Amino acid sequence: MNIRQTKISGVVIVESAVFKDHRGAFSRLYCEQELNEVIGARRIVQINHSHTNSKGAVRGMHFQHPPYAEMKLIRCLKGRVWDVAVDLRADSSTFLQWHAEELSAANHKMMVIPEGCAHGFQVLESESELLYLHTAFYQPSAETGIRHDDPRLAITWPLPVADLSARDQKHALITPDFSGISL
Ligand SMILES: Cc1cn([C@H]2C[C@H](O)[C@@H](COP(=O)(O)OP(=O)(O)O[C@H]3O[C@H](C)C(=O)[C@H](O)[C@H]3O)O2)c(=O)[nH]c1=O
C-alpha cells in the first residue's frame, strides 16, 4: 500500500496494489501493519456503508467533536465520488483549507481523514457506494457539520450540487471568530 501525503497534515491517500486476472481484480483495503505510520495506536471500531442514488448529490461536511473526534478511512466500492476533507484544527497551518480526491471503485484509492477534519463528498456517478472505517463510535451529541458551500472554505464541487439532506442544508456558516477545534 502506497501512502501519499497531501498539503494537509494527516490527510493522506492510500493507493493499493490491484491484482487483476481473467476473473477480475483483488486489492487490500486495510492493513494494520502497512498503515501503522498513519493509524498508530488507533483502532477501527465502526465500519459504515453508504449508497447514494443521484449524480451530484453531496453528503457532508461532517465531523465529531472531542472526545469523540475520529479518524475516517474512506473507500469507494461502487461508482465514483469527489471526496473532501476540511482542516478545522485550531493549531494547523492549513486551518480551513481543504483537499479533494476522486475515489472510485476503479482506482481503489482510500482517503484518510484525521481527527479535527470535516468530511464530505459529491457523487460523480449515480448509485455510488462508500465504505467508512471509523476510529471512534458514532456519538450523535458530538457530531455536527459545516456547510458544503461555506464561502470561507470555497470548496470546488465538480457537478451542480444536488440532493442535500435537510440537516446538511441547515449547518451554520463558519463565523469570523471560529478559532477551530482543539484536540
Ligand atoms: C454516521 C452514522 C449515522 N447514523 C444514522 C444517523 C442518521 O439517522 C442516518 C444517516 O446519518 P447521516 O445523515 O449523518 O449520514 P450521512 O449524511 O450520509 O453522513 C455520512 O456521510 C458523511 C460524508 C460523513 O462523513 C459521515 O460520517 C457519514 O455518516 O444514520 C448511525 O446510526 N450511525 C452512524 O454511525
Short mmCIF file of N, CA and C and ligand atoms in Angstrom, two decimals, residues 46 48 59-60 62 72 119-121 132 134 138 143 167-168, ligand 1:
data_model
loop_
_atom_site.label_atom_id
_atom_site.label_comp_id
_atom_site.label_asym_id
_atom_site.label_seq_id
_atom_site.Cartn_x
_atom_site.Cartn_y
_atom_site.Cartn_z
N GLN A 46 -15.70 1.03 14.12
CA GLN A 46 -17.00 1.02 13.44
C GLN A 46 -16.77 1.15 11.96
N ASN A 48 -18.94 1.81 8.41
CA ASN A 48 -20.24 2.19 7.84
C ASN A 48 -20.21 2.08 6.32
N ARG A 59 -23.05 14.68 0.43
CA ARG A 59 -23.25 14.36 1.85
C ARG A 59 -22.12 15.05 2.61
N GLY A 60 -22.50 15.79 3.68
CA GLY A 60 -21.46 16.41 4.50
C GLY A 60 -21.69 17.91 4.62
N HIS A 62 -19.21 16.61 7.61
CA HIS A 62 -19.45 16.16 8.99
C HIS A 62 -18.15 15.93 9.78
N LYS A 72 -11.27 8.94 9.90
CA LYS A 72 -12.11 8.19 8.96
C LYS A 72 -11.24 7.75 7.78
N HIS A 119 -15.54 15.93 6.87
CA HIS A 119 -15.55 15.07 5.67
C HIS A 119 -16.88 15.22 4.93
N GLY A 120 -16.75 15.24 3.61
CA GLY A 120 -17.95 15.22 2.78
C GLY A 120 -17.58 14.74 1.39
N PHE A 121 -18.60 14.46 0.59
CA PHE A 121 -18.31 14.01 -0.77
C PHE A 121 -19.45 14.33 -1.72
N TYR A 132 -16.83 3.40 5.09
CA TYR A 132 -16.15 4.31 6.01
C TYR A 132 -15.63 3.48 7.19
N HIS A 134 -14.09 3.86 10.86
CA HIS A 134 -14.04 4.90 11.89
C HIS A 134 -13.22 4.44 13.09
N TYR A 138 -19.91 6.32 16.68
CA TYR A 138 -20.84 7.38 16.34
C TYR A 138 -21.44 7.92 17.63
N GLU A 143 -21.64 14.88 17.06
CA GLU A 143 -21.50 15.01 15.61
C GLU A 143 -22.17 16.27 15.13
N ARG A 167 -30.70 18.17 7.04
CA ARG A 167 -29.70 18.55 8.05
C ARG A 167 -28.51 19.25 7.40
N ASP A 168 -28.04 18.72 6.28
CA ASP A 168 -26.86 19.32 5.63
C ASP A 168 -27.17 20.70 5.05
C1 LIG B 1 -22.73 8.13 10.96
C2 LIG B 1 -23.89 7.36 11.49
C3 LIG B 1 -25.18 7.73 11.22
N1 LIG B 1 -26.20 7.02 11.76
C4 LIG B 1 -27.56 7.38 11.44
C5 LIG B 1 -27.94 8.81 11.70
C6 LIG B 1 -28.96 9.10 10.64
O1 LIG B 1 -30.24 8.72 11.11
C7 LIG B 1 -28.58 8.16 9.49
C8 LIG B 1 -27.86 8.87 8.39
O2 LIG B 1 -26.88 9.68 9.01
P1 LIG B 1 -26.36 10.94 8.24
O3 LIG B 1 -27.50 11.63 7.57
O4 LIG B 1 -25.46 11.70 9.15
O5 LIG B 1 -25.46 10.24 7.13
P2 LIG B 1 -24.67 10.99 6.00
O6 LIG B 1 -25.19 12.34 5.78
O7 LIG B 1 -24.64 10.04 4.88
O8 LIG B 1 -23.21 11.11 6.62
C9 LIG B 1 -22.23 10.24 6.14
O9 LIG B 1 -21.50 10.88 5.16
C10 LIG B 1 -20.69 11.94 5.64
C11 LIG B 1 -19.92 12.47 4.47
C12 LIG B 1 -19.81 11.51 6.75
O10 LIG B 1 -18.61 11.80 6.83
C13 LIG B 1 -20.47 10.75 7.81
O11 LIG B 1 -19.50 10.06 8.62
C14 LIG B 1 -21.43 9.73 7.29
O12 LIG B 1 -22.29 9.36 8.31
O13 LIG B 1 -27.73 7.19 10.05
C15 LIG B 1 -25.98 5.93 12.56
O14 LIG B 1 -26.94 5.29 13.03
N2 LIG B 1 -24.71 5.55 12.82
C16 LIG B 1 -23.66 6.22 12.32
O15 LIG B 1 -22.51 5.84 12.59
#
